[in-house]
PDB file of C-alpha atoms in Angstrom:
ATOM      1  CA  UNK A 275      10.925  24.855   4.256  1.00 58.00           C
ATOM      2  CA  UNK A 276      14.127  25.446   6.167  1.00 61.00           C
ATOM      3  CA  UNK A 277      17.862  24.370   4.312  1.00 67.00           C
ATOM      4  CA  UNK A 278      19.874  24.655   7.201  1.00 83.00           C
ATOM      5  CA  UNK A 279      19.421  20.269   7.644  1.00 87.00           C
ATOM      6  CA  UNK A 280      21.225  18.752  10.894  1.00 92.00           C
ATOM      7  CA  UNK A 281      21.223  15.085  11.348  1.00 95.00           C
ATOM      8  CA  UNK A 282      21.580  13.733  15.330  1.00 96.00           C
ATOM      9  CA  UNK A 283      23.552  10.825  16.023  1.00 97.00           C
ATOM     10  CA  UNK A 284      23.105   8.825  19.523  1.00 97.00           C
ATOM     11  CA  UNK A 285      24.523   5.428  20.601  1.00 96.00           C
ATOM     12  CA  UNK A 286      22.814   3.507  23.092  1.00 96.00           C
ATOM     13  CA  UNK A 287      22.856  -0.054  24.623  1.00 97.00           C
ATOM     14  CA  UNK A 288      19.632  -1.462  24.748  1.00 97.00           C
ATOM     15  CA  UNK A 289      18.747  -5.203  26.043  1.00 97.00           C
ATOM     16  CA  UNK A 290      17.083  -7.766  23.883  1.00 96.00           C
ATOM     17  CA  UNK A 291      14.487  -9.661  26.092  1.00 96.00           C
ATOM     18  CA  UNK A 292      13.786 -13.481  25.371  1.00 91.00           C
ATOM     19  CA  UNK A 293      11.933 -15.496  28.144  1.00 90.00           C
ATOM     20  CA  UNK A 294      14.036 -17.878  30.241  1.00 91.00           C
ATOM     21  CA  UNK A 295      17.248 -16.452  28.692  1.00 92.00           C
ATOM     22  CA  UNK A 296      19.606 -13.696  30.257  1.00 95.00           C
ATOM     23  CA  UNK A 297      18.914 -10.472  28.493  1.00 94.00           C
ATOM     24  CA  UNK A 298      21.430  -9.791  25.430  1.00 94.00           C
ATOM     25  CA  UNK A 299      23.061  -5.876  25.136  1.00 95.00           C
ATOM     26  CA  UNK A 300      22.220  -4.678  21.098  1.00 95.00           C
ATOM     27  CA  UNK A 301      24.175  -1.644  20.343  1.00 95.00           C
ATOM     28  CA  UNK A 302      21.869   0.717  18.902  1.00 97.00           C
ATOM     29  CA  UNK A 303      21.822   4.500  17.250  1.00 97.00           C
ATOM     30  CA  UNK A 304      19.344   6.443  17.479  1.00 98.00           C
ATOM     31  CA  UNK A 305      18.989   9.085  14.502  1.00 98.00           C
ATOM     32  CA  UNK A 306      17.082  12.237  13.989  1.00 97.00           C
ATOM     33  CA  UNK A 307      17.387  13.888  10.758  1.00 95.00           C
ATOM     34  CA  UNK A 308      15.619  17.409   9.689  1.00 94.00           C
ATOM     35  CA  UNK A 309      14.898  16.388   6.200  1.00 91.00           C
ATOM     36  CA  UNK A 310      12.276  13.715   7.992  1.00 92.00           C
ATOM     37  CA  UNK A 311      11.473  15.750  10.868  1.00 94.00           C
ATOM     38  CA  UNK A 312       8.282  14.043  12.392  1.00 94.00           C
ATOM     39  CA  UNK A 313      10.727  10.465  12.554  1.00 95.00           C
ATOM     40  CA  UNK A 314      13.395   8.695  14.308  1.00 97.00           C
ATOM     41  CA  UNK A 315      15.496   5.984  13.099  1.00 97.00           C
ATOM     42  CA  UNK A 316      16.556   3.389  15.625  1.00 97.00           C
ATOM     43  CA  UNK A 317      19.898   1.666  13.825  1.00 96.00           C
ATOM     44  CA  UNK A 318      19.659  -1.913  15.460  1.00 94.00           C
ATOM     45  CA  UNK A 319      23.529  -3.663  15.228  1.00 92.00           C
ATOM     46  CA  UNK A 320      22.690  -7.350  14.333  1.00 85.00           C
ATOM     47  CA  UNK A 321      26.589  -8.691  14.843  1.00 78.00           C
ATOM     48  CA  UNK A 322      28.272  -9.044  11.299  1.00 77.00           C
ATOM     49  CA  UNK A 323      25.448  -8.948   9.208  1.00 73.00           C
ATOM     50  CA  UNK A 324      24.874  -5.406   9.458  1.00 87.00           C
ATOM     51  CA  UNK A 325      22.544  -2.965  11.048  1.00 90.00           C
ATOM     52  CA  UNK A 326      18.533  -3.405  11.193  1.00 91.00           C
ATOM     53  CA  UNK A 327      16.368  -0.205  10.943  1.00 93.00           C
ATOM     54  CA  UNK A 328      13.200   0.524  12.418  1.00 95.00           C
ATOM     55  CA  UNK A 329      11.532   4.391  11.628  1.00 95.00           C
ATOM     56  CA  UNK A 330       9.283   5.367  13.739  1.00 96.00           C
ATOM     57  CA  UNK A 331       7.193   9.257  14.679  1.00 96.00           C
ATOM     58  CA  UNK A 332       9.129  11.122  17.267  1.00 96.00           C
ATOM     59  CA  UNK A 333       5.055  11.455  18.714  1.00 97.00           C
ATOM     60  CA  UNK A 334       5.595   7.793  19.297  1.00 97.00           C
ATOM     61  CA  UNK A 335       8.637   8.054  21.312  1.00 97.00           C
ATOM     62  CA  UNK A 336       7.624  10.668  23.393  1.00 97.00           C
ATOM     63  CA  UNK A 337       4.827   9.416  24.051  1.00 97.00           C
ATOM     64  CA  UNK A 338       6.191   5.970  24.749  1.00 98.00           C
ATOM     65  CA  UNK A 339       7.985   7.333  27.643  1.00 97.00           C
ATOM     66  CA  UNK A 340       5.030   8.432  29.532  1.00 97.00           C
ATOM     67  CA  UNK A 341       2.410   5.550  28.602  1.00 97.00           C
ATOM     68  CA  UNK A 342       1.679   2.943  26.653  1.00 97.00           C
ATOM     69  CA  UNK A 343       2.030   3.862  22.998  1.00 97.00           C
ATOM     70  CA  UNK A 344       1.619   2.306  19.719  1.00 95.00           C
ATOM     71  CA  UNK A 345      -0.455  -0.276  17.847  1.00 90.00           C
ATOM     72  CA  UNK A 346       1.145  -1.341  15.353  1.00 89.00           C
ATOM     73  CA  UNK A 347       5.099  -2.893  14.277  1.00 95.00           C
ATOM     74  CA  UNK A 348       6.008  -0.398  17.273  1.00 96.00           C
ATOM     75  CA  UNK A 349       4.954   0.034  20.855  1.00 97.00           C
ATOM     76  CA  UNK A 350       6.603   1.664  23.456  1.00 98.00           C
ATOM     77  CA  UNK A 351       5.707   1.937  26.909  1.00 98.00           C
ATOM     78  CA  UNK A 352       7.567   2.532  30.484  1.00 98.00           C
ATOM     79  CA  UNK A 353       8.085  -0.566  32.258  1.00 97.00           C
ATOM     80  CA  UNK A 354       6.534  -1.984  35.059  1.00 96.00           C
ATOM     81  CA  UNK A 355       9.477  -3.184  37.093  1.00 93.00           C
ATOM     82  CA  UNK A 356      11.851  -0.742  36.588  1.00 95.00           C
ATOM     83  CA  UNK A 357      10.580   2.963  36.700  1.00 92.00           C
ATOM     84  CA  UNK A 358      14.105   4.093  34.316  1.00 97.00           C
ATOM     85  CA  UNK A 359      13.355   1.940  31.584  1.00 98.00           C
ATOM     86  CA  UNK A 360      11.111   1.127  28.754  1.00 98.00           C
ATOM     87  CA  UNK A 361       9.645  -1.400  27.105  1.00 98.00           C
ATOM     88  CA  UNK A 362      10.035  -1.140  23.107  1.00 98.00           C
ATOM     89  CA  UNK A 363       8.453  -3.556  20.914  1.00 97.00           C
ATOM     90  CA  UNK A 364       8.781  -4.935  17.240  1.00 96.00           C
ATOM     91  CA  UNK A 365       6.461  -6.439  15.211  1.00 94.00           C
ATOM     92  CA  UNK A 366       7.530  -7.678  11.946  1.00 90.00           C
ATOM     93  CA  UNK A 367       6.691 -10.664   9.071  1.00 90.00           C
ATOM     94  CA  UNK A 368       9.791 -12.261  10.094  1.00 86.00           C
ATOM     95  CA  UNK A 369       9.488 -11.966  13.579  1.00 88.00           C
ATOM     96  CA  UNK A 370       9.260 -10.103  17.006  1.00 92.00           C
ATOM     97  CA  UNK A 371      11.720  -8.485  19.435  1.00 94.00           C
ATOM     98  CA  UNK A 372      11.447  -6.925  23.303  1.00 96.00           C
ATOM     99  CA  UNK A 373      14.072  -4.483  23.925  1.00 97.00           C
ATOM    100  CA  UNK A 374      14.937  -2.525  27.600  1.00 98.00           C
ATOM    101  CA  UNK A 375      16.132   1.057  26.988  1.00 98.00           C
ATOM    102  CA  UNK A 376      17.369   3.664  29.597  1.00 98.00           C
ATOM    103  CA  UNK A 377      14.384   6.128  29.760  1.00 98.00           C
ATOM    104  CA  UNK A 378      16.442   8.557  30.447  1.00 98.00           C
ATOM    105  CA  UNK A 379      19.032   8.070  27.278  1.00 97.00           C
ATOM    106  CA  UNK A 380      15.802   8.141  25.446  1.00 98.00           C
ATOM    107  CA  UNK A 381      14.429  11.605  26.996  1.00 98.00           C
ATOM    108  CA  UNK A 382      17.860  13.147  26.610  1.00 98.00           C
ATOM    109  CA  UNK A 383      17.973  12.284  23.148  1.00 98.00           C
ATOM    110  CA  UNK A 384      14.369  13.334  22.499  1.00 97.00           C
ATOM    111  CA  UNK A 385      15.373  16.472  24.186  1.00 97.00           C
ATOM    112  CA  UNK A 386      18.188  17.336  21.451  1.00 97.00           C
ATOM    113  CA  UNK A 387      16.174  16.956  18.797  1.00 97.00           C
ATOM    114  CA  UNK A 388      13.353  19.232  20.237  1.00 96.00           C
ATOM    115  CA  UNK A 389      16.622  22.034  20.358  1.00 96.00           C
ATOM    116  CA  UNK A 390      16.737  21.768  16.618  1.00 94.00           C
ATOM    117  CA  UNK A 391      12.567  21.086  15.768  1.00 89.00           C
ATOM    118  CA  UNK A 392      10.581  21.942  17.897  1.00 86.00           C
ATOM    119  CA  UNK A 393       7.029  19.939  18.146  1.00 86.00           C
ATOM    120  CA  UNK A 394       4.510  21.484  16.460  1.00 80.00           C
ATOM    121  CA  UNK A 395       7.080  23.153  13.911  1.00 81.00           C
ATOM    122  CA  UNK A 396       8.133  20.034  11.740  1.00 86.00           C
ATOM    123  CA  UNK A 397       5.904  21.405   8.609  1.00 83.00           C
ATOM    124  CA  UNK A 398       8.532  24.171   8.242  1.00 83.00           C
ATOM    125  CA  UNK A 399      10.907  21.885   7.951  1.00 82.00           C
ATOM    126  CA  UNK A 400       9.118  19.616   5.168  1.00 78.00           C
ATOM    127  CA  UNK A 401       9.926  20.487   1.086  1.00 72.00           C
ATOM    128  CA  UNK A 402       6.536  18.920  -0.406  1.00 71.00           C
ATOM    129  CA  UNK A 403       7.152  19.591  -3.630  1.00 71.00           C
ATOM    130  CA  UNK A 404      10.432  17.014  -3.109  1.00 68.00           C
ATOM    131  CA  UNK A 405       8.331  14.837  -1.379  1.00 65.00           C
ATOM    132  CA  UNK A 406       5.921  14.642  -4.197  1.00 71.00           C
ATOM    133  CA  UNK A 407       8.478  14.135  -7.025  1.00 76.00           C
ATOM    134  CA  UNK A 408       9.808  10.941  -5.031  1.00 68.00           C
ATOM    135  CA  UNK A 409       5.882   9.941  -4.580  1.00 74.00           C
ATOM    136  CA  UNK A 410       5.059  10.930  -8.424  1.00 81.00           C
ATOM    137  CA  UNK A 411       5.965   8.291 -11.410  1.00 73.00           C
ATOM    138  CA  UNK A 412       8.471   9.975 -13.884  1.00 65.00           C
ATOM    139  CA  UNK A 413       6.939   8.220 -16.514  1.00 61.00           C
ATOM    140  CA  UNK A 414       3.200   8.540 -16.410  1.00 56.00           C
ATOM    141  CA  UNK A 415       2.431   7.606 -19.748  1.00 50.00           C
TER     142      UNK A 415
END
């Protein structure tokens, strides 16, 4: 386990996609934090009500940008008309969404966080025993 934690912050625009409707820009950050180091957090603005988050495996994302990826609340996958985009999609009980994303805002960011983990190396940067006390009931009796 490794205590030297860095969190990476990026801000992106991506476009919400509704049929028969212009697309709508959602400001969006994009997060990569050590102390979860096989995710990404994708901060969704949602006007005054806040910020939606979706986590999701790095794997995912990476693997987004080359093909499609994902089968379940997320998929990712390049798009079809425009070779510098991709598709991402969520899945939830309340509803479902179609964003646009620059590919490459999404492979530079990928790239950063690769500086600081890189894939294959994310157990060193796990604390199990923490994990397990957050997974464990205090009170077993």
């Amino acid at each position: 386990m490794r205590n030297d934690h860095v969190t990476l912050r990026s801000t992106a625009v991506f476009d919400l996609l509704a049929p028969r409707t212009p697309a709508v820009p959602v400001k969006v950050e994009l997060r990569y934090d050590t102390r979860d180091p096989y995710a990404v957090v994708a901060a969704f603005r949602t006007g005054r009500a806040g910020w939606v988050e979706w986590v999701y495996a790095r794997d995912l994302l990476a693997d987004g940008l080359l093909a499609d990826a994902g089968d379940g609340d997320v998929r990712i996958r390049p798009s079809v008309e425009d070779p510098e985009a991709v598709l991402i999609e969520l899945n939830s009980p309340s509803g479902h969404a179609m964003f646009e994303a620059s590919a490459q805002e999404l492979a530079d960011f990928l790239d950063r966080t690769y500086d600081v983990v890189l894939p294959g190396n994310e157990h060193q940067w796990v604390d199990v025993d923490d994990a397990l006390t957050h997974l464990i009931p205090h009170d077993l009796a």
